[in-house]
Structure formats: structure tokens, C-alpha cells
């Protein structure tokens, strides 16, 4: 054991005493934390580059560096007491040990794209530290083995770029936006243009390195299949800190076709969209066509229009795509001029919204394009929605000047992977996913307007989408679906969103969480709860081991003799 139960409880009391008085105490906390890190890290920590407190002039820019949702940077939102940007695994191990010892909550940030800011903000009234993995972004590609090790802080774009440096005929089926962080992304599923052919990023994860609640580094073998199952889709921040994923690369043809058709939404276009929803999940696996509706030209003339983009990736040549479209979806009216033969790597730029001719270097810049104040929600559709609902969406779209509605087709490989293979359960029978987004630039000022718009739209769609439960995508985190109360998790409360994100897999996630983190150290507003009132009791009962304090997992682990990789 790294620290005795007694000393951690004492430390907790010590910190709580410290935190309840003046600003000098926060300095004391920094010092205590630094000392603890020094004692627990095997390698030197250059604090000037890795340790930021609110007094540090760089604090706000480091905090702001990768976040997507400015709502969680508003002055009213609780800020971390420390941001720590480790350079080595051992630094992270030390940070876990010290957060636990000092009773400070911890948030894990990889790419900062969490929709509800869970990786950098906390609604729980308790001091917290951010462990920001931005400096752990090595990517090692092994083309012969067709695998890659990707550190959590690397972005999707960097990963794609590094693959393309080594091969024109390999790719990976993850997200469409290059600034998303690989660490958080895979923990929730990770879908993109290759989803109909190869499934999710998480379906193609074959190993991982993770730091557990006891600061140990585990890989797939030493963590066991239960935990390895849970981290591939069970959501970030509940089970440990992923340091790196080992991912299976997939084969793509040297030439692919990117398709783009833009329409101003008129009466006829409703018919086309209606046809899309009947065919989108039934196309050849090599074809994915997503649809984006957005409000345009908002404030200036007072008349709002809606545009609709059909963007497609076809893993093959244009001539073949035109044949398919002619046979299956002539209503869209695709012709050769709407198609571009290109490489898979270039197609990732276009599917992500960059214009033709954008340099691939942009993938290495980890620059986010959509930074704003936003609120989003998601739905899965299992039978075609009526035309009246499409008309309703279109009407509502024009009422909000930051509105975007995105439709992503399923089917193909998604139908062939079982609902329980990984925690992500939205498989066979799901025709497509819808995402409703509203974003704005003026902070609190128009917040209510936009939030209400999204919520009303969500209500409107209820009759037309998945039911019992109405499901949602875990990576599009939505606090409206419920939150753990003040950081205390209960199975009952968490069931509200748990079943929506994970369906029946939620129960298995809770069981695994209860075994591997019975003290509920890795927790946030929507973390997986621990069973029972006293953490650990459920599984401990036969051995009658009483549970006390913050670090009850050790005995259990010892009995199971899970080997430790590198402590
Ligand atoms: C502009 C934009 C575009 C997007 N596009 C797509 C898309 O095409 N496809 C798709 O599937 N999703 C997409 N997403 C959603 C995205 O997958 C999730 O927001 C994802 O969780 C982001 O990962 P991150 O590392 O960037 O985020 P973070 O905010 O760093 O983390 C997200 C969550 O995971 C936890 N976490 C982070 N790092 C780790 C770690 N190393 N170990 C354990 N837990 C961790 C955090 O605590 C937090 O709960 C998009 C999001 C945005 C904002
Ligand atoms: C965060 O960064 C963006 C630019 O990238 C800037 O517009 C915004 O004002 C910053 N926010 C804060 C609080 O510093
Ligand atoms: C990342 O890669 C570089 C260069 O290959 C290496 O020097 C460095 O040690 C690596 N970092 C980690 C944390 O593995
Ligand atoms: C949560 O736990 C804290 C401390 O353990 C306790 O003081 C608080 O009342 C709990 N809140 C709820 C809602 O149960």
C-alpha cells in the first residue's frame, strides 16, 4: 500500500482545514501537493512547465487551451485548484496517489471536447485538480502488424496524419473532427466516416495502458477482460486514467470518393431527406452519407434559411458510386461534379468540414474549429420518422440562429456487432443517429434562448425516436439526462442516464466499477456509480471485509492477484 488508511483520512482532514481559510492556505496546498508528487514520482518533475495554480499567469490560458464549450469557463463555474500536465507515466501515478491522499477530486483531460466540461470543470463543491494529458501524445505506428499505440493526449487528426505518413492504404474508424482527443474519444465509442464499414474506434481497440485507483499501470492482460470491456465505450473518467490505446488499423483503398451536395432547404428537399432515411443504413458498407441541416444568414435580413449538406465517403471510385446512387438514391441527383476522387487522409479533412485544397498540416495543429458556448443532445432512430416530423425539424431549425442538426447513418458493420460486445449498445435495428446542437458567442446573454430551443426540439422529437429507454450517445454527454448528486453516486439516480447511454450494459458497468474502484475515487457528474451505500459491500459480503476510507480496493485486488505492470 502506498499510504495507510489512517494517513489518508488524516490528510483529508488536514486539507479540508486548509481549504476552509484564507488564500495563503491554497499556497500551502500547492506546496503539500508538490511535495507529495516529488515523493511519489520515480522521475523528476519540472514543475515550472507542468504545474499551474490560479496565481500563475498562464493558468487561464492552460485551462482554456483545449476546451470546446465556453459555458464551462464562465466565471461562475468552479475552477481547478491545480492543473497538472504530466510528462511521464510515473508523474500520473504520483498524481493519483497524491489526489487520493490529500482528498482532492481529480478530473482527467485528454482533448477537452467533453460536451459538459467534465474534464475541466466540476459542479461538485469540492476542490479538484485537472490532470491534463496534452503532453502525452506519442503515436507509434506498426504497419507490418497493422496496429498503433496512441497516447491519450494525441488528437484524432494527429493519429490519422501519422497513419498516412506510413501508408496510403490504412486508416482508422474514429471521429470526423481532427481536434478530438483520443483519450476521451475511444472511452465513449468514437464513430466517424468509416463506421458502416468497420464499426467504432472502440470496436477496434485491442489493448490499453491504464492507471488504476491504486496508481498501478495495467495493460489488457493485467487489467482483465472485464475492465478492458468497460473502458471501450463505458464513458471516460469512471475507471482510471487511460495513458494509451493500442488500435487495430483498417485497410482503405488508395482512391476513395468524397461526395458533397449542398441544397437550400425547400419543399422538395424534405422529400429527398425522407428518401435518405429509408436508404441510408442499407447502402453498400463502403458508402456513408451524413446529412447536416443548419440555419443560415440569421440576424441580418430577418429571414432565416436552412441549408442542407449531404456529405459522403465512398471507399471506391466515382463511377461505382454514381451507379449506386443512380440505383438506390436517384432523388439526390448526384453527378460527377459533386464527387472528388482523393485519398482517405484527404477525405478526413473534407468530412470534417475543411474546404478542398486544405493542407494536411492542419491535422497536426490540434486546432479546434467549433469553440463556442453550446448545448447538444442526441437520439437514435429505429424506424423512419414521419414527414411531418421532418417538416417540424426544418421549421424549428429556422428559429435558432446557431442551430445545427446532424444525421449519421448506421447499418453495415454496426448491425453485425452485438449490443453487448462493448458497452456501446446502439447496434442492430438502429437506422441513424441525430444530433441537435445550438451554439452561440455571447456567453450568458443568449444562453437561455438557445438552451430552451434545444430542449424544446428534444421534446418535440420524443414520439419519433427510440423508446424505453430513449437512448443517447455517451460521447455526447448531456446533463439534462441526470447527474450524480454532489458527487455521491447512486445506482438509482445514475440509472436515468445509464440506461440511455448503455442500455442493459449499464448493470455490468456498475458491477465492474464496484470491483475496480469501490471507493469511487474516479467520479464526476455522470460517472458510473458504485453499488450499495457503503462502497464495496456488494462484492465483499462473502469475505465480510469491512470497508473504510478512501482506498478500500487493495485487499480485494490482493486476493485476485492481479499482476502489476510498472509501479
Ligand atoms: C467539435 C466536436 C466534434 C466531435 N466529433 C465527434 C465525432 O466525429 N465522433 C464521435 O464519436 N464523437 C465526436 N465528438 C465527441 C467526442 O468523442 C467526445 O466529446 C469525447 O469524449 C472527447 O474526448 P476528449 O479526449 O477530446 O475529451 P475530454 O474532455 O478530455 O474528455 C472527455 C471525457 O473522458 C474523460 N477522459 C478524458 N481523457 C481520459 C483518459 N485519458 N482516461 C480516462 N478518461 C478520460 C474525461 O474525464 C471526460 O469525462 C465530438 C466533440 C466535439 C466537441
Ligand atoms: C479562450 O480562448 C479563446 C481563443 O482561443 C478566446 O476567444 C477566449 O476569450 C478565451 N477565454 C478566456 C476565458 O480566456
Ligand atoms: C515520445 O517519443 C519520443 C520520441 O520518439 C521519446 O523521446 C519520448 O520519450 C516519448 N515519450 C514517452 C512519454 O514515451
Ligand atoms: C454526499 O456526501 C457528503 C459527504 O460524504 C454528504 O455530506 C452529503 O450530504 C451527501 N449528499 C447527498 C445528496 O447524499
mmCIF file of C-alpha atoms in Angstrom, residues 169-497:
data_model
loop_
_atom_site.group_PDB
_atom_site.id
_atom_site.type_symbol
_atom_site.label_atom_id
_atom_site.label_comp_id
_atom_site.label_asym_id
_atom_site.label_seq_id
_atom_site.Cartn_x
_atom_site.Cartn_y
_atom_site.Cartn_z
ATOM 1 C CA UNK A 169 -3.956 2.089 -47.709
ATOM 2 C CA UNK A 170 -4.521 2.149 -43.973
ATOM 3 C CA UNK A 171 -6.868 4.194 -41.861
ATOM 4 C CA UNK A 172 -8.793 4.121 -38.623
ATOM 5 C CA UNK A 173 -12.555 4.346 -37.984
ATOM 6 C CA UNK A 174 -12.768 7.162 -35.431
ATOM 7 C CA UNK A 175 -14.207 10.693 -35.320
ATOM 8 C CA UNK A 176 -14.653 13.228 -38.104
ATOM 9 C CA UNK A 177 -13.233 16.240 -36.232
ATOM 10 C CA UNK A 178 -9.484 16.364 -36.005
ATOM 11 C CA UNK A 179 -9.159 18.177 -32.660
ATOM 12 C CA UNK A 180 -10.967 15.483 -30.626
ATOM 13 C CA UNK A 181 -8.636 13.798 -28.104
ATOM 14 C CA UNK A 182 -8.020 10.066 -28.485
ATOM 15 C CA UNK A 183 -8.103 9.568 -24.701
ATOM 16 C CA UNK A 184 -11.704 10.565 -24.077
ATOM 17 C CA UNK A 185 -12.946 9.757 -27.576
ATOM 18 C CA UNK A 186 -12.431 5.977 -27.503
ATOM 19 C CA UNK A 187 -13.840 5.717 -23.962
ATOM 20 C CA UNK A 188 -17.288 6.663 -25.311
ATOM 21 C CA UNK A 189 -17.311 4.698 -28.590
ATOM 22 C CA UNK A 190 -15.888 7.006 -31.322
ATOM 23 C CA UNK A 191 -17.626 6.990 -34.681
ATOM 24 C CA UNK A 192 -16.774 8.566 -37.992
ATOM 25 C CA UNK A 193 -16.887 8.168 -41.763
ATOM 26 C CA UNK A 194 -15.778 4.522 -41.640
ATOM 27 C CA UNK A 195 -18.399 3.375 -39.133
ATOM 28 C CA UNK A 196 -20.570 1.469 -41.593
ATOM 29 C CA UNK A 197 -17.571 -0.470 -42.873
ATOM 30 C CA UNK A 198 -15.541 -1.032 -39.680
ATOM 31 C CA UNK A 199 -17.660 -0.076 -36.662
ATOM 32 C CA UNK A 200 -16.440 2.249 -33.922
ATOM 33 C CA UNK A 201 -12.984 3.232 -32.755
ATOM 34 C CA UNK A 202 -13.709 1.328 -29.547
ATOM 35 C CA UNK A 203 -14.569 -1.810 -31.563
ATOM 36 C CA UNK A 204 -11.056 -1.629 -32.957
ATOM 37 C CA UNK A 205 -9.200 -1.094 -29.674
ATOM 38 C CA UNK A 206 -7.147 -4.181 -28.856
ATOM 39 C CA UNK A 207 -5.131 -3.143 -25.811
ATOM 40 C CA UNK A 208 -4.660 -0.197 -23.469
ATOM 41 C CA UNK A 209 -2.438 1.106 -20.735
ATOM 42 C CA UNK A 210 -4.406 2.449 -17.802
ATOM 43 C CA UNK A 211 -3.547 3.786 -14.357
ATOM 44 C CA UNK A 212 -5.939 2.463 -11.763
ATOM 45 C CA UNK A 213 -7.123 3.859 -8.440
ATOM 46 C CA UNK A 214 -4.039 2.458 -6.727
ATOM 47 C CA UNK A 215 -1.695 4.167 -9.138
ATOM 48 C CA UNK A 216 -0.759 0.967 -10.894
ATOM 49 C CA UNK A 217 -0.151 0.740 -14.630
ATOM 50 C CA UNK A 218 -2.161 -2.094 -16.154
ATOM 51 C CA UNK A 219 -2.450 -3.452 -19.674
ATOM 52 C CA UNK A 220 -5.182 -5.645 -21.153
ATOM 53 C CA UNK A 221 -3.700 -8.803 -19.692
ATOM 54 C CA UNK A 222 -3.181 -7.458 -16.197
ATOM 55 C CA UNK A 223 -6.441 -5.476 -16.028
ATOM 56 C CA UNK A 224 -8.511 -8.452 -17.184
ATOM 57 C CA UNK A 225 -11.292 -8.655 -19.750
ATOM 58 C CA UNK A 226 -14.000 -7.078 -17.570
ATOM 59 C CA UNK A 227 -12.188 -3.786 -17.148
ATOM 60 C CA UNK A 228 -10.959 -3.861 -20.742
ATOM 61 C CA UNK A 229 -14.585 -4.286 -21.824
ATOM 62 C CA UNK A 230 -15.736 -1.376 -19.641
ATOM 63 C CA UNK A 231 -13.240 1.195 -20.883
ATOM 64 C CA UNK A 232 -14.185 0.639 -24.544
ATOM 65 C CA UNK A 233 -17.385 2.661 -24.553
ATOM 66 C CA UNK A 234 -18.397 2.885 -20.881
ATOM 67 C CA UNK A 235 -17.543 6.596 -20.810
ATOM 68 C CA UNK A 236 -14.497 8.485 -19.591
ATOM 69 C CA UNK A 237 -13.489 9.314 -16.067
ATOM 70 C CA UNK A 238 -15.021 6.313 -14.253
ATOM 71 C CA UNK A 239 -12.464 3.535 -14.300
ATOM 72 C CA UNK A 240 -8.985 5.010 -14.319
ATOM 73 C CA UNK A 241 -6.693 7.093 -16.466
ATOM 74 C CA UNK A 242 -6.063 5.770 -19.954
ATOM 75 C CA UNK A 243 -2.492 6.540 -20.930
ATOM 76 C CA UNK A 244 -2.560 4.940 -24.358
ATOM 77 C CA UNK A 245 -4.693 2.813 -26.660
ATOM 78 C CA UNK A 246 -3.472 0.047 -28.919
ATOM 79 C CA UNK A 247 -5.610 0.214 -32.040
ATOM 80 C CA UNK A 248 -6.101 -2.102 -34.991
ATOM 81 C CA UNK A 249 -5.624 -0.224 -38.240
ATOM 82 C CA UNK A 250 -8.066 -0.920 -41.054
ATOM 83 C CA UNK A 251 -7.464 -1.165 -44.819
ATOM 84 C CA UNK A 252 -8.771 1.537 -47.113
ATOM 85 C CA UNK A 253 -8.393 1.737 -50.911
ATOM 86 C CA UNK A 254 -5.725 4.112 -52.316
ATOM 87 C CA UNK A 255 -8.512 6.108 -54.013
ATOM 88 C CA UNK A 256 -11.768 6.978 -52.300
ATOM 89 C CA UNK A 257 -14.586 9.284 -53.375
ATOM 90 C CA UNK A 258 -15.794 12.257 -51.379
ATOM 91 C CA UNK A 259 -19.307 13.408 -52.195
ATOM 92 C CA UNK A 260 -20.820 16.775 -51.325
ATOM 93 C CA UNK A 261 -24.148 18.259 -52.313
ATOM 94 C CA UNK A 262 -25.485 21.431 -50.792
ATOM 95 C CA UNK A 263 -29.113 22.407 -51.010
ATOM 96 C CA UNK A 264 -31.154 25.323 -49.760
ATOM 97 C CA UNK A 265 -33.897 23.640 -47.947
ATOM 98 C CA UNK A 266 -37.146 23.818 -49.892
ATOM 99 C CA UNK A 267 -40.292 21.758 -50.022
ATOM 100 C CA UNK A 268 -38.731 19.219 -52.421
ATOM 101 C CA UNK A 269 -35.766 18.721 -50.167
ATOM 102 C CA UNK A 270 -37.985 17.317 -47.482
ATOM 103 C CA UNK A 271 -38.837 14.508 -49.879
ATOM 104 C CA UNK A 272 -35.145 13.889 -50.528
ATOM 105 C CA UNK A 273 -34.360 13.765 -46.825
ATOM 106 C CA UNK A 274 -37.268 11.405 -46.329
ATOM 107 C CA UNK A 275 -35.819 9.127 -49.001
ATOM 108 C CA UNK A 276 -32.390 9.348 -47.344
ATOM 109 C CA UNK A 277 -33.726 7.959 -44.095
ATOM 110 C CA UNK A 278 -35.155 4.940 -45.921
ATOM 111 C CA UNK A 279 -31.910 4.050 -47.682
ATOM 112 C CA UNK A 280 -29.018 5.426 -45.585
ATOM 113 C CA UNK A 281 -28.497 2.320 -43.451
ATOM 114 C CA UNK A 282 -28.990 -0.127 -46.316
ATOM 115 C CA UNK A 283 -26.337 1.077 -48.768
ATOM 116 C CA UNK A 284 -23.215 -0.902 -49.537
ATOM 117 C CA UNK A 285 -20.970 -0.868 -46.403
ATOM 118 C CA UNK A 286 -18.426 1.137 -48.407
ATOM 119 C CA UNK A 287 -20.723 4.148 -48.502
ATOM 120 C CA UNK A 288 -21.677 6.533 -45.728
ATOM 121 C CA UNK A 289 -23.731 9.665 -46.387
ATOM 122 C CA UNK A 290 -24.288 12.011 -43.487
ATOM 123 C CA UNK A 291 -26.669 14.949 -43.512
ATOM 124 C CA UNK A 292 -26.197 18.320 -41.860
ATOM 125 C CA UNK A 293 -29.019 20.849 -41.647
ATOM 126 C CA UNK A 294 -28.108 24.310 -40.485
ATOM 127 C CA UNK A 295 -29.675 27.709 -40.074
ATOM 128 C CA UNK A 296 -28.030 30.304 -42.274
ATOM 129 C CA UNK A 297 -27.936 34.024 -42.739
ATOM 130 C CA UNK A 298 -29.566 34.536 -39.395
ATOM 131 C CA UNK A 299 -29.746 38.020 -37.919
ATOM 132 C CA UNK A 300 -29.167 40.260 -40.860
ATOM 133 C CA UNK A 301 -32.211 40.121 -43.055
ATOM 134 C CA UNK A 302 -34.535 38.624 -40.535
ATOM 135 C CA UNK A 303 -35.459 35.754 -42.804
ATOM 136 C CA UNK A 304 -33.783 32.581 -41.830
ATOM 137 C CA UNK A 305 -32.983 29.935 -44.355
ATOM 138 C CA UNK A 306 -31.910 26.422 -43.779
ATOM 139 C CA UNK A 307 -29.253 24.696 -45.806
ATOM 140 C CA UNK A 308 -28.762 21.018 -46.018
ATOM 141 C CA UNK A 309 -25.473 19.316 -46.827
ATOM 142 C CA UNK A 310 -25.126 15.722 -47.906
ATOM 143 C CA UNK A 311 -21.558 14.612 -47.359
ATOM 144 C CA UNK A 312 -20.454 11.148 -48.272
ATOM 145 C CA UNK A 313 -17.415 8.936 -48.196
ATOM 146 C CA UNK A 314 -17.294 6.041 -50.633
ATOM 147 C CA UNK A 315 -14.458 3.527 -50.363
ATOM 148 C CA UNK A 316 -14.080 3.206 -54.109
ATOM 149 C CA UNK A 317 -14.117 5.114 -57.385
ATOM 150 C CA UNK A 318 -16.631 7.725 -58.513
ATOM 151 C CA UNK A 319 -18.002 5.653 -61.399
ATOM 152 C CA UNK A 320 -19.063 2.912 -59.000
ATOM 153 C CA UNK A 321 -20.564 5.444 -56.580
ATOM 154 C CA UNK A 322 -22.607 7.015 -59.387
ATOM 155 C CA UNK A 323 -24.005 3.577 -60.254
ATOM 156 C CA UNK A 324 -25.066 3.001 -56.660
ATOM 157 C CA UNK A 325 -26.632 6.428 -56.336
ATOM 158 C CA UNK A 326 -28.473 6.046 -59.640
ATOM 159 C CA UNK A 327 -29.978 2.786 -58.491
ATOM 160 C CA UNK A 328 -30.631 3.449 -54.809
ATOM 161 C CA UNK A 329 -30.974 7.199 -54.342
ATOM 162 C CA UNK A 330 -31.590 8.985 -57.676
ATOM 163 C CA UNK A 331 -33.607 11.692 -55.857
ATOM 164 C CA UNK A 332 -30.373 13.237 -54.543
ATOM 165 C CA UNK A 333 -29.314 13.932 -58.128
ATOM 166 C CA UNK A 334 -25.620 13.225 -57.675
ATOM 167 C CA UNK A 335 -23.441 13.776 -60.725
ATOM 168 C CA UNK A 336 -19.710 13.545 -61.301
ATOM 169 C CA UNK A 337 -19.192 17.229 -60.454
ATOM 170 C CA UNK A 338 -20.388 16.563 -56.892
ATOM 171 C CA UNK A 339 -17.676 13.936 -56.405
ATOM 172 C CA UNK A 340 -13.959 14.126 -55.780
ATOM 173 C CA UNK A 341 -11.592 11.198 -56.103
ATOM 174 C CA UNK A 342 -8.992 11.589 -53.403
ATOM 175 C CA UNK A 343 -7.066 9.731 -50.711
ATOM 176 C CA UNK A 344 -8.598 8.571 -47.449
ATOM 177 C CA UNK A 345 -6.453 11.006 -45.476
ATOM 178 C CA UNK A 346 -7.643 13.981 -47.551
ATOM 179 C CA UNK A 347 -11.216 12.808 -47.223
ATOM 180 C CA UNK A 348 -10.911 13.156 -43.430
ATOM 181 C CA UNK A 349 -10.384 16.905 -43.939
ATOM 182 C CA UNK A 350 -13.468 17.289 -46.137
ATOM 183 C CA UNK A 351 -15.723 15.141 -43.967
ATOM 184 C CA UNK A 352 -14.582 17.361 -41.084
ATOM 185 C CA UNK A 353 -15.748 20.460 -42.942
ATOM 186 C CA UNK A 354 -12.492 21.826 -44.396
ATOM 187 C CA UNK A 355 -12.623 23.203 -47.956
ATOM 188 C CA UNK A 356 -10.922 21.497 -50.897
ATOM 189 C CA UNK A 357 -7.210 22.122 -51.053
ATOM 190 C CA UNK A 358 -6.693 22.493 -47.287
ATOM 191 C CA UNK A 359 -3.188 21.388 -46.359
ATOM 192 C CA UNK A 360 -2.876 18.165 -44.400
ATOM 193 C CA UNK A 361 -0.664 20.002 -41.905
ATOM 194 C CA UNK A 362 -3.818 21.268 -40.274
ATOM 195 C CA UNK A 363 -4.264 17.780 -38.837
ATOM 196 C CA UNK A 364 -1.147 18.307 -36.749
ATOM 197 C CA UNK A 365 -2.222 21.649 -35.347
ATOM 198 C CA UNK A 366 -4.828 20.215 -32.981
ATOM 199 C CA UNK A 367 -6.825 23.360 -33.595
ATOM 200 C CA UNK A 368 -10.477 23.270 -32.736
ATOM 201 C CA UNK A 369 -12.902 24.967 -35.123
ATOM 202 C CA UNK A 370 -16.115 24.971 -33.195
ATOM 203 C CA UNK A 371 -15.088 26.579 -29.902
ATOM 204 C CA UNK A 372 -18.184 28.346 -28.594
ATOM 205 C CA UNK A 373 -20.892 28.197 -25.976
ATOM 206 C CA UNK A 374 -23.038 25.232 -26.916
ATOM 207 C CA UNK A 375 -25.652 22.702 -25.891
ATOM 208 C CA UNK A 376 -26.285 19.452 -27.720
ATOM 209 C CA UNK A 377 -28.432 16.349 -27.415
ATOM 210 C CA UNK A 378 -28.670 13.093 -29.314
ATOM 211 C CA UNK A 379 -31.218 10.490 -30.371
ATOM 212 C CA UNK A 380 -31.181 7.147 -32.135
ATOM 213 C CA UNK A 381 -33.829 6.397 -34.732
ATOM 214 C CA UNK A 382 -35.105 2.849 -35.225
ATOM 215 C CA UNK A 383 -37.927 3.452 -37.710
ATOM 216 C CA UNK A 384 -38.336 6.230 -40.264
ATOM 217 C CA UNK A 385 -39.701 9.439 -38.784
ATOM 218 C CA UNK A 386 -42.866 10.776 -40.446
ATOM 219 C CA UNK A 387 -42.620 13.590 -42.990
ATOM 220 C CA UNK A 388 -44.459 15.865 -40.549
ATOM 221 C CA UNK A 389 -41.557 15.416 -38.120
ATOM 222 C CA UNK A 390 -39.027 16.338 -40.819
ATOM 223 C CA UNK A 391 -41.088 19.433 -41.603
ATOM 224 C CA UNK A 392 -41.184 20.219 -37.891
ATOM 225 C CA UNK A 393 -37.411 19.934 -37.604
ATOM 226 C CA UNK A 394 -36.984 22.223 -40.573
ATOM 227 C CA UNK A 395 -39.328 24.841 -39.113
ATOM 228 C CA UNK A 396 -37.661 24.748 -35.727
ATOM 229 C CA UNK A 397 -34.220 24.949 -37.282
ATOM 230 C CA UNK A 398 -35.053 28.400 -38.602
ATOM 231 C CA UNK A 399 -35.965 29.626 -35.114
ATOM 232 C CA UNK A 400 -32.421 29.455 -33.727
ATOM 233 C CA UNK A 401 -29.506 31.239 -35.349
ATOM 234 C CA UNK A 402 -26.922 28.785 -34.012
ATOM 235 C CA UNK A 403 -28.793 25.636 -34.887
ATOM 236 C CA UNK A 404 -27.315 22.543 -36.487
ATOM 237 C CA UNK A 405 -28.960 19.146 -36.827
ATOM 238 C CA UNK A 406 -26.786 16.245 -37.943
ATOM 239 C CA UNK A 407 -27.926 12.833 -39.136
ATOM 240 C CA UNK A 408 -25.419 9.963 -39.158
ATOM 241 C CA UNK A 409 -26.379 6.649 -40.775
ATOM 242 C CA UNK A 410 -25.829 3.296 -39.105
ATOM 243 C CA UNK A 411 -26.264 -0.208 -40.526
ATOM 244 C CA UNK A 412 -23.495 -2.211 -42.188
ATOM 245 C CA UNK A 413 -20.895 -3.364 -39.666
ATOM 246 C CA UNK A 414 -22.867 -1.721 -36.852
ATOM 247 C CA UNK A 415 -25.604 -4.327 -37.415
ATOM 248 C CA UNK A 416 -23.143 -7.188 -37.176
ATOM 249 C CA UNK A 417 -21.598 -6.320 -33.805
ATOM 250 C CA UNK A 418 -23.569 -7.498 -30.794
ATOM 251 C CA UNK A 419 -25.151 -4.979 -28.383
ATOM 252 C CA UNK A 420 -23.030 -6.408 -25.580
ATOM 253 C CA UNK A 421 -19.652 -6.757 -27.338
ATOM 254 C CA UNK A 422 -18.602 -3.464 -25.748
ATOM 255 C CA UNK A 423 -20.676 -1.077 -23.567
ATOM 256 C CA UNK A 424 -21.863 0.929 -26.622
ATOM 257 C CA UNK A 425 -25.254 -0.756 -27.293
ATOM 258 C CA UNK A 426 -26.835 1.082 -30.244
ATOM 259 C CA UNK A 427 -26.405 -1.569 -32.913
ATOM 260 C CA UNK A 428 -28.746 -3.748 -34.969
ATOM 261 C CA UNK A 429 -32.014 -2.008 -35.757
ATOM 262 C CA UNK A 430 -30.598 1.493 -35.321
ATOM 263 C CA UNK A 431 -31.094 3.303 -38.635
ATOM 264 C CA UNK A 432 -29.360 6.539 -37.793
ATOM 265 C CA UNK A 433 -28.344 8.929 -35.044
ATOM 266 C CA UNK A 434 -29.499 12.536 -34.798
ATOM 267 C CA UNK A 435 -27.605 15.251 -33.004
ATOM 268 C CA UNK A 436 -29.228 18.599 -32.188
ATOM 269 C CA UNK A 437 -26.822 21.443 -31.473
ATOM 270 C CA UNK A 438 -27.170 25.098 -30.714
ATOM 271 C CA UNK A 439 -24.114 27.293 -30.299
ATOM 272 C CA UNK A 440 -23.670 30.963 -29.528
ATOM 273 C CA UNK A 441 -20.955 33.538 -28.928
ATOM 274 C CA UNK A 442 -22.296 35.931 -26.312
ATOM 275 C CA UNK A 443 -21.997 33.859 -23.144
ATOM 276 C CA UNK A 444 -24.787 34.110 -20.585
ATOM 277 C CA UNK A 445 -26.662 36.666 -22.643
ATOM 278 C CA UNK A 446 -28.466 34.375 -25.030
ATOM 279 C CA UNK A 447 -27.841 31.136 -23.156
ATOM 280 C CA UNK A 448 -31.441 30.558 -22.081
ATOM 281 C CA UNK A 449 -32.753 31.180 -25.551
ATOM 282 C CA UNK A 450 -30.534 28.542 -27.089
ATOM 283 C CA UNK A 451 -30.787 26.013 -24.285
ATOM 284 C CA UNK A 452 -34.574 26.239 -24.423
ATOM 285 C CA UNK A 453 -34.558 25.814 -28.158
ATOM 286 C CA UNK A 454 -32.581 22.554 -27.915
ATOM 287 C CA UNK A 455 -34.723 21.250 -25.066
ATOM 288 C CA UNK A 456 -37.987 22.032 -26.854
ATOM 289 C CA UNK A 457 -36.769 20.387 -30.009
ATOM 290 C CA UNK A 458 -35.836 17.310 -27.998
ATOM 291 C CA UNK A 459 -39.331 17.195 -26.537
ATOM 292 C CA UNK A 460 -40.837 17.555 -29.986
ATOM 293 C CA UNK A 461 -38.866 14.553 -31.266
ATOM 294 C CA UNK A 462 -39.838 12.206 -28.457
ATOM 295 C CA UNK A 463 -42.618 10.316 -30.298
ATOM 296 C CA UNK A 464 -40.375 9.593 -33.295
ATOM 297 C CA UNK A 465 -37.183 8.179 -31.800
ATOM 298 C CA UNK A 466 -36.019 5.185 -29.741
ATOM 299 C CA UNK A 467 -38.146 4.376 -26.697
ATOM 300 C CA UNK A 468 -37.892 2.527 -23.394
ATOM 301 C CA UNK A 469 -35.337 3.795 -22.954
ATOM 302 C CA UNK A 470 -34.968 6.808 -25.226
ATOM 303 C CA UNK A 471 -31.284 6.290 -25.954
ATOM 304 C CA UNK A 472 -28.419 8.765 -26.274
ATOM 305 C CA UNK A 473 -24.738 8.684 -27.264
ATOM 306 C CA UNK A 474 -22.423 8.643 -24.239
ATOM 307 C CA UNK A 475 -19.817 10.752 -26.029
ATOM 308 C CA UNK A 476 -22.438 13.484 -26.484
ATOM 309 C CA UNK A 477 -22.741 13.939 -22.759
ATOM 310 C CA UNK A 478 -25.963 15.635 -21.698
ATOM 311 C CA UNK A 479 -26.525 16.725 -18.109
ATOM 312 C CA UNK A 480 -30.269 17.106 -18.781
ATOM 313 C CA UNK A 481 -30.394 13.311 -18.575
ATOM 314 C CA UNK A 482 -29.381 13.490 -14.917
ATOM 315 C CA UNK A 483 -26.362 13.922 -12.670
ATOM 316 C CA UNK A 484 -24.827 12.274 -9.634
ATOM 317 C CA UNK A 485 -25.809 14.336 -6.602
ATOM 318 C CA UNK A 486 -22.961 16.387 -5.213
ATOM 319 C CA UNK A 487 -20.554 13.723 -6.299
ATOM 320 C CA UNK A 488 -22.336 10.938 -4.411
ATOM 321 C CA UNK A 489 -23.261 8.268 -6.861
ATOM 322 C CA UNK A 490 -26.294 6.061 -6.522
ATOM 323 C CA UNK A 491 -27.412 3.285 -8.809
ATOM 324 C CA UNK A 492 -30.934 4.647 -8.905
ATOM 325 C CA UNK A 493 -30.013 8.188 -9.909
ATOM 326 C CA UNK A 494 -27.413 7.035 -12.393
ATOM 327 C CA UNK A 495 -29.906 4.654 -13.987
ATOM 328 C CA UNK A 496 -31.638 7.617 -15.641
ATOM 329 C CA UNK A 497 -28.761 8.314 -17.947
#
